[in-house]
Short mmCIF file of C-alpha atoms in Angstrom, two decimals:
data_model
loop_
_atom_site.label_atom_id
_atom_site.label_comp_id
_atom_site.label_asym_id
_atom_site.label_seq_id
_atom_site.Cartn_x
_atom_site.Cartn_y
_atom_site.Cartn_z
CA MET A 1 74.65 4.87 -17.86
CA PRO A 2 75.29 1.86 -20.30
CA LEU A 3 74.74 -1.67 -19.50
CA ASN A 4 75.73 -4.47 -21.81
CA PHE A 5 73.15 -7.41 -21.71
CA LYS A 6 74.93 -10.30 -22.99
CA ALA A 7 73.32 -13.69 -24.63
CA ILE A 8 75.22 -16.86 -23.72
CA SER A 9 74.57 -20.12 -24.57
CA GLU A 10 76.40 -23.31 -23.10
CA ASP A 11 74.89 -26.98 -22.81
CA ALA A 12 76.74 -28.26 -20.20
CA PRO A 13 78.54 -26.04 -17.38
CA GLY A 14 81.70 -25.17 -18.71
CA PRO A 15 84.42 -22.46 -19.40
CA LYS A 16 81.51 -19.51 -20.41
CA TRP A 17 79.52 -20.08 -17.30
CA ARG A 18 82.96 -19.96 -15.26
CA ARG A 19 84.67 -16.83 -16.88
CA GLN A 20 81.40 -14.80 -16.48
CA PHE A 21 81.03 -16.15 -12.65
CA LEU A 22 84.58 -15.40 -12.08
CA GLU A 23 84.28 -11.78 -13.67
CA TYR A 24 81.43 -11.26 -11.32
CA TRP A 25 82.62 -12.75 -8.16
CA PRO A 26 84.19 -9.83 -6.47
CA ALA A 27 80.78 -7.98 -6.36
CA TYR A 28 79.07 -11.42 -5.43
CA SER A 29 81.65 -12.36 -2.68
CA ALA A 30 81.14 -8.52 -1.13
CA TRP A 31 77.73 -8.80 -1.17
CA TRP A 32 77.65 -12.25 0.68
CA ALA A 33 80.00 -11.06 3.15
CA ARG A 34 78.43 -7.78 3.97
CA GLU A 35 76.84 -8.54 7.13
CA GLY A 36 79.88 -11.07 8.28
CA LEU A 37 80.65 -14.51 6.77
CA SER A 38 79.81 -15.73 10.26
CA GLY A 39 76.05 -14.47 9.81
CA ARG A 40 75.73 -16.87 6.76
CA PRO A 41 75.17 -20.84 6.88
CA THR A 42 78.09 -22.99 6.74
CA TYR A 43 79.01 -25.08 3.52
CA HIS A 44 77.50 -28.42 5.24
CA GLU A 45 74.58 -26.68 6.13
CA CYS A 46 73.83 -25.04 2.81
CA ARG A 47 74.76 -28.53 0.97
CA GLN A 48 72.54 -30.23 3.38
CA ALA A 49 69.40 -27.84 2.66
CA LEU A 50 69.73 -28.56 -1.18
CA CYS A 51 69.85 -32.36 -0.42
CA THR A 52 66.53 -31.89 1.94
CA HIS A 53 64.64 -29.47 -0.62
CA MET A 54 66.20 -29.61 -3.97
CA PRO A 55 67.95 -33.12 -4.35
CA GLU A 56 67.68 -33.29 -8.32
CA ILE A 57 69.95 -30.40 -8.90
CA VAL A 58 72.53 -31.13 -5.88
CA ASP A 59 74.95 -32.95 -8.60
CA LEU A 60 74.50 -29.79 -11.02
CA TYR A 61 75.32 -27.68 -7.62
CA ASP A 62 78.51 -29.60 -6.98
CA GLU A 63 79.67 -29.51 -10.68
CA LEU A 64 79.42 -25.60 -10.44
CA CYS A 65 81.21 -25.36 -7.31
CA ALA A 66 84.08 -27.39 -8.62
CA LEU A 67 83.96 -25.39 -12.01
CA VAL A 68 85.11 -22.25 -9.71
CA GLY A 69 87.53 -23.61 -7.75
CA GLY A 70 85.48 -25.54 -4.88
CA GLY A 71 85.82 -22.47 -2.55
CA ASP A 72 84.13 -22.48 0.79
CA VAL A 73 82.67 -18.95 0.27
CA GLU A 74 82.10 -19.91 -3.49
CA ALA A 75 80.07 -22.72 -2.55
CA ARG A 76 77.87 -21.17 -0.05
CA PHE A 77 77.03 -18.16 -2.40
CA LEU A 78 76.27 -20.83 -4.70
CA SER A 79 73.83 -22.78 -2.74
CA PHE A 80 71.51 -19.58 -2.33
CA TYR A 81 70.50 -20.60 1.25
CA CYS A 82 69.80 -17.87 3.66
CA PRO A 83 71.43 -15.01 1.43
CA PRO A 84 71.41 -11.16 2.88
CA ARG A 85 68.02 -9.59 2.45
CA TYR A 86 67.59 -7.79 -1.12
CA LEU A 87 64.51 -5.73 -2.70
CA ALA A 88 63.26 -5.39 -5.93
CA GLY A 89 60.12 -3.89 -7.75
CA CYS A 90 58.85 -5.73 -10.89
CA SER A 91 55.38 -5.95 -12.40
CA GLN A 92 53.91 -9.07 -14.15
CA ALA A 93 50.88 -10.13 -15.84
CA ILE A 94 49.39 -12.87 -17.97
CA TRP A 95 47.77 -11.81 -21.07
CA GLN A 96 43.93 -12.72 -21.29
CA GLY A 97 43.96 -14.09 -24.77
CA ASP A 98 44.08 -17.51 -26.08
CA THR A 99 47.60 -17.95 -26.38
CA PRO A 100 49.71 -18.09 -23.20
CA LEU A 101 51.72 -15.20 -22.87
CA LEU A 102 53.64 -13.72 -19.75
CA VAL A 103 54.77 -10.23 -19.47
CA ARG A 104 57.20 -8.72 -16.89
CA ASN A 105 59.22 -5.64 -15.90
CA TYR A 106 62.17 -5.96 -14.04
CA ASP A 107 63.12 -3.16 -11.57
CA TYR A 108 66.02 -3.37 -9.94
CA ASP A 109 69.69 -1.74 -9.52
CA GLU A 110 71.63 -2.06 -12.65
CA ASP A 111 74.91 -2.25 -10.49
CA ALA A 112 73.64 -5.30 -8.80
CA PHE A 113 72.37 -7.17 -12.20
CA ASP A 114 73.84 -10.02 -14.11
CA ALA A 115 72.40 -8.88 -17.24
CA VAL A 116 72.82 -12.43 -18.83
CA ILE A 117 70.55 -14.20 -20.83
CA LEU A 118 71.69 -17.78 -20.38
CA LYS A 119 70.71 -21.02 -22.61
CA THR A 120 71.71 -24.07 -20.98
CA ARG A 121 70.90 -27.77 -21.22
CA TRP A 122 71.78 -29.00 -17.82
CA ASN A 123 70.65 -32.51 -16.59
CA GLY A 124 69.27 -32.63 -20.39
CA ARG A 125 66.85 -29.75 -19.59
CA GLY A 126 66.87 -27.04 -21.91
CA VAL A 127 66.25 -23.49 -20.06
CA ILE A 128 66.76 -19.90 -21.22
CA GLY A 129 66.53 -17.36 -18.53
CA THR A 130 67.59 -14.21 -16.97
CA THR A 131 70.35 -15.03 -14.44
CA ASP A 132 70.81 -13.90 -10.99
CA GLY A 133 74.26 -15.00 -9.28
CA LEU A 134 74.49 -17.03 -12.98
CA PHE A 135 73.10 -20.06 -11.18
CA GLY A 136 69.45 -18.51 -10.23
CA LEU A 137 66.73 -17.07 -12.35
CA VAL A 138 64.69 -13.98 -12.01
CA ASP A 139 62.70 -15.23 -15.12
CA GLY A 140 62.82 -17.93 -17.41
CA ILE A 141 61.42 -20.49 -19.73
CA ASN A 142 62.26 -24.46 -20.02
CA ASP A 143 61.93 -26.84 -23.39
CA ALA A 144 58.64 -27.72 -22.30
CA GLY A 145 57.41 -24.31 -22.34
CA LEU A 146 57.07 -23.90 -18.83
CA THR A 147 57.82 -20.01 -17.90
CA ALA A 148 58.21 -18.69 -14.34
CA SER A 149 58.94 -15.08 -12.95
CA LEU A 150 59.24 -13.36 -9.75
CA THR A 151 58.26 -10.12 -7.96
CA PHE A 152 59.07 -9.05 -4.57
CA GLY A 153 56.32 -9.53 -2.14
CA GLY A 154 56.40 -6.42 -0.03
CA ARG A 155 57.16 -7.70 3.46
CA GLN A 156 60.34 -7.00 5.68
CA GLU A 157 60.22 -10.51 7.57
CA VAL A 158 63.83 -12.64 6.84
CA GLY A 159 63.63 -16.61 7.69
CA THR A 160 65.29 -19.62 7.09
CA GLY A 161 65.00 -20.86 3.34
CA PHE A 162 66.66 -19.91 -0.33
CA GLY A 163 66.75 -16.92 -2.25
CA VAL A 164 63.99 -17.12 -4.77
CA PRO A 165 66.10 -17.01 -8.08
CA LEU A 166 67.46 -20.58 -6.97
CA ILE A 167 63.65 -21.96 -6.69
CA LEU A 168 62.80 -20.66 -10.21
CA ARG A 169 65.98 -22.29 -11.65
CA TYR A 170 64.78 -25.70 -9.70
CA ILE A 171 61.04 -25.53 -11.25
CA LEU A 172 62.39 -25.07 -14.59
CA GLN A 173 64.95 -27.66 -14.30
CA THR A 174 62.70 -30.22 -12.93
CA CYS A 175 58.99 -29.26 -13.98
CA THR A 176 57.01 -29.16 -17.13
CA THR A 177 53.43 -28.08 -15.87
CA THR A 178 52.20 -25.33 -13.61
CA GLU A 179 50.69 -28.06 -11.24
CA GLU A 180 54.37 -29.51 -10.76
CA ALA A 181 55.74 -26.29 -10.06
CA GLY A 182 53.03 -25.51 -7.64
CA GLU A 183 53.91 -28.42 -5.72
CA ILE A 184 57.72 -26.94 -5.44
CA LEU A 185 56.51 -23.63 -4.46
CA LYS A 186 54.48 -25.06 -1.71
CA ARG A 187 57.36 -26.95 0.11
CA VAL A 188 60.64 -25.26 -0.88
CA PRO A 189 61.05 -22.72 2.01
CA CYS A 190 61.98 -18.95 0.67
CA HIS A 191 64.04 -16.73 2.91
CA MET A 192 61.87 -13.56 2.15
CA SER A 193 58.32 -12.80 0.55
CA TYR A 194 58.05 -13.21 -3.30
CA ASN A 195 55.46 -13.56 -5.67
CA VAL A 196 56.05 -16.00 -8.19
CA THR A 197 54.12 -16.44 -11.41
CA VAL A 198 53.80 -19.81 -13.52
CA LEU A 199 52.41 -20.27 -16.83
CA ASP A 200 52.60 -23.41 -19.09
CA SER A 201 52.23 -24.17 -22.61
CA ALA A 202 48.48 -25.32 -22.05
CA ARG A 203 47.62 -21.89 -20.42
CA ARG A 204 47.72 -22.85 -17.40
CA TYR A 205 48.77 -20.51 -14.76
CA LEU A 206 49.30 -19.63 -10.59
CA THR A 207 50.59 -16.97 -8.60
CA ALA A 208 52.53 -18.28 -5.47
CA TYR A 209 52.87 -16.01 -2.34
CA LEU A 210 55.80 -17.30 -0.53
CA THR A 211 56.46 -15.82 2.90
CA PRO A 212 59.35 -17.04 5.69
CA ASP A 213 56.84 -17.09 8.22
CA ARG A 214 53.63 -18.19 6.79
CA PRO A 215 52.32 -21.15 4.31
CA THR A 216 52.61 -20.68 0.79
CA ILE A 217 49.30 -19.43 -0.90
CA LEU A 218 48.79 -20.62 -4.35
CA THR A 219 46.36 -18.08 -6.52
CA ARG A 220 44.71 -17.81 -9.76
CA ALA A 221 45.73 -14.26 -9.95
CA ALA A 222 46.98 -13.13 -13.71
CA VAL A 223 48.80 -10.12 -12.11
CA ALA A 224 51.90 -9.60 -9.55
CA THR A 225 53.41 -6.29 -8.37
CA ASN A 226 54.90 -5.91 -4.94
CA HIS A 227 52.55 -6.80 -2.34
CA GLN A 228 50.50 -9.80 -1.70
CA GLU A 229 46.99 -10.02 -0.55
CA ARG A 230 47.09 -6.63 1.09
CA VAL A 231 49.78 -4.26 1.58
CA GLU A 232 51.88 -4.87 4.71
CA TRP A 233 54.87 -2.46 4.39
CA SER A 234 53.37 0.92 3.55
CA SER A 235 56.42 2.83 2.67
CA HIS A 236 57.59 0.67 0.11
CA ALA A 237 54.15 0.42 -1.29
CA ARG A 238 54.13 4.14 -1.81
CA PHE A 239 57.78 4.38 -3.26
CA THR A 240 57.18 1.54 -5.69
CA ALA A 241 53.31 2.43 -6.52
CA THR A 242 52.78 -1.55 -6.06
CA VAL A 243 48.95 -0.79 -5.94
CA GLU A 244 48.70 1.56 -8.48
CA ARG A 245 50.33 -0.61 -10.69
CA GLU A 246 48.19 -3.74 -10.19
CA ARG A 247 45.01 -1.52 -10.72
CA PHE A 248 46.49 -0.82 -14.05
CA LEU A 249 47.06 -4.21 -14.84
CA LEU A 250 43.77 -5.59 -13.73
CA GLN A 251 42.05 -2.78 -15.57
CA ARG A 252 44.01 -3.71 -18.84
CA LEU A 253 42.98 -7.37 -18.40
CA THR A 254 39.32 -6.91 -17.65
CA LEU A 255 38.09 -3.63 -19.00
CA HIS A 256 40.27 -3.09 -22.17
CA PRO A 257 40.79 -6.35 -24.51
CA GLU A 258 43.40 -5.70 -26.35
CA THR A 259 46.24 -7.11 -28.77
CA GLN A 260 49.41 -9.06 -27.71
CA GLU A 261 51.38 -6.02 -29.06
CA LYS A 262 49.38 -3.59 -27.27
CA PHE A 263 49.61 -5.19 -23.95
CA VAL A 264 53.60 -5.64 -24.22
CA GLY A 265 53.60 -1.98 -24.93
CA ALA A 266 51.98 -1.06 -21.92
CA PHE A 267 55.10 -2.50 -19.96
CA LEU A 268 56.97 0.20 -21.55
CA LYS A 269 55.45 3.11 -20.48
CA PRO A 270 54.42 4.44 -17.28
CA PRO A 271 52.67 3.68 -14.60
CA LEU A 272 54.60 0.34 -15.21
CA TYR A 273 57.84 1.35 -16.69
CA SER A 274 59.66 2.75 -13.63
CA THR A 275 62.28 5.58 -14.09
CA ALA A 276 63.53 5.60 -10.47
CA PHE A 277 66.92 4.70 -11.71
CA SER A 278 68.89 6.81 -9.17
CA SER A 279 67.10 4.63 -6.00
CA GLY A 280 67.80 1.45 -7.47
CA PHE A 281 64.17 0.46 -8.79
CA GLY A 282 64.25 1.53 -12.44
CA THR A 283 63.00 -0.85 -15.52
CA LEU A 284 66.02 -2.47 -16.64
CA TYR A 285 64.00 -4.46 -19.05
CA THR A 286 60.53 -6.03 -20.15
CA ALA A 287 60.46 -9.60 -20.93
CA ALA A 288 57.74 -11.49 -23.06
CA TYR A 289 57.53 -15.19 -22.65
CA ARG A 290 55.83 -17.06 -25.18
CA PRO A 291 55.35 -20.75 -23.95
CA LYS A 292 53.63 -22.08 -27.27
CA ALA A 293 56.90 -20.85 -29.13
CA ARG A 294 59.63 -21.54 -26.65
CA ALA A 295 60.61 -18.03 -26.92
CA LEU A 296 61.17 -14.68 -25.28
CA GLU A 297 61.98 -11.24 -26.46
CA ILE A 298 63.35 -8.41 -24.38
CA HIS A 299 62.10 -5.11 -24.64
CA TRP A 300 63.44 -1.30 -24.02
CA PRO A 301 61.76 1.76 -25.27
CA GLY A 302 62.45 1.42 -29.32
CA ARG A 303 64.14 -1.98 -29.08
CA THR A 304 63.21 -5.62 -29.13
CA TRP A 305 66.02 -8.67 -28.85
CA SER A 306 64.51 -11.96 -29.52
CA LYS A 307 65.37 -15.48 -28.40
CA SER A 308 64.12 -19.00 -28.51
CA PHE A 309 65.15 -22.78 -28.35
CA ASP A 310 65.19 -22.81 -32.05
CA ALA A 311 66.97 -19.64 -32.73
CA PHE A 312 69.56 -18.18 -30.36
CA GLU A 313 72.25 -15.95 -31.05
CA GLU A 314 75.15 -15.31 -28.87
CA ASP A 315 75.28 -11.56 -28.86
CA GLN A 316 75.35 -8.52 -26.77
CA VAL A 317 72.89 -5.23 -26.69
CA ARG A 318 74.17 -2.17 -24.93
CA VAL A 319 71.68 -0.32 -23.06
CA THR A 320 71.78 3.05 -21.64
CA PHE A 321 69.66 3.98 -18.81
CA PRO A 322 69.55 7.46 -16.82
CA SER A 323 71.80 7.98 -14.21
CA PRO A 324 71.12 11.01 -11.92
CA ALA A 325 72.80 11.08 -8.56
CA ARG A 326 71.89 7.83 -6.17
CA GLN A 327 69.38 8.43 -3.60
CA VAL A 328 69.27 6.57 -0.30
CA TYR A 329 65.87 4.75 0.26
#
């Protein structure tokens, strides 16, 4: 199953971003309306929530909405406020050497993935990241060297709040340190349970456990898979092997000091690398974020794609994944 990964650079919201959004809009709109539009917040409720919790990016939100025609459904979608529930796999960890390095696997359904690495300078802040819905990010880095990445938190509860990709965008648009990011993670509501790991150029880091029904917990965990302090959704934990992946990473960090190259390479092999593509949880890419260099590398077995603020080529990479008969989970 081939997938084209695109690298796009556009400082201000413009025709490149609009073209990508409109290309994906039929799929986005079907997903957003799958439970009925009456079940989603109104445009007024969405914008008011942004004004309350993320005021610094409201003007940017308005600009993006206008760029795609100012439609009601498009604007509600771009707010990421109270979206339909969705699940992902993912593993992420911070290398324990002196140089700040965050490595993550993104395990998700290739049919529901943007496959876009977007470099922007919205509101004067440089950001490079892997997009979700073209506005949100599942991981990224800004020009201050602040890096953020997410994994699903392994709980079924759904509440009132934002989809976590927009929270990552907000952090990278407005923060320069891990401490600042932690304050945002404590106060902005998230609609489902997610783990967000943040690392800055001074190698300060945290992992936040976001939930829709409990206060956010900020931890010094260097590893995040698909549960939080304990397993609360046992069938999902077994299916994704979240405990086994966490144990494997912790052992690598504590028992087997290794080079950066070996640490990154471990994410390209089982048990971290997932081949569950038929169930929508295959590893679509491995990302290595380097805050000191303001750079990232996207890895696949046998292939590496490098990007940075100093060297960002607009190009494409075609990756082929296994595509056996789809299983229902």
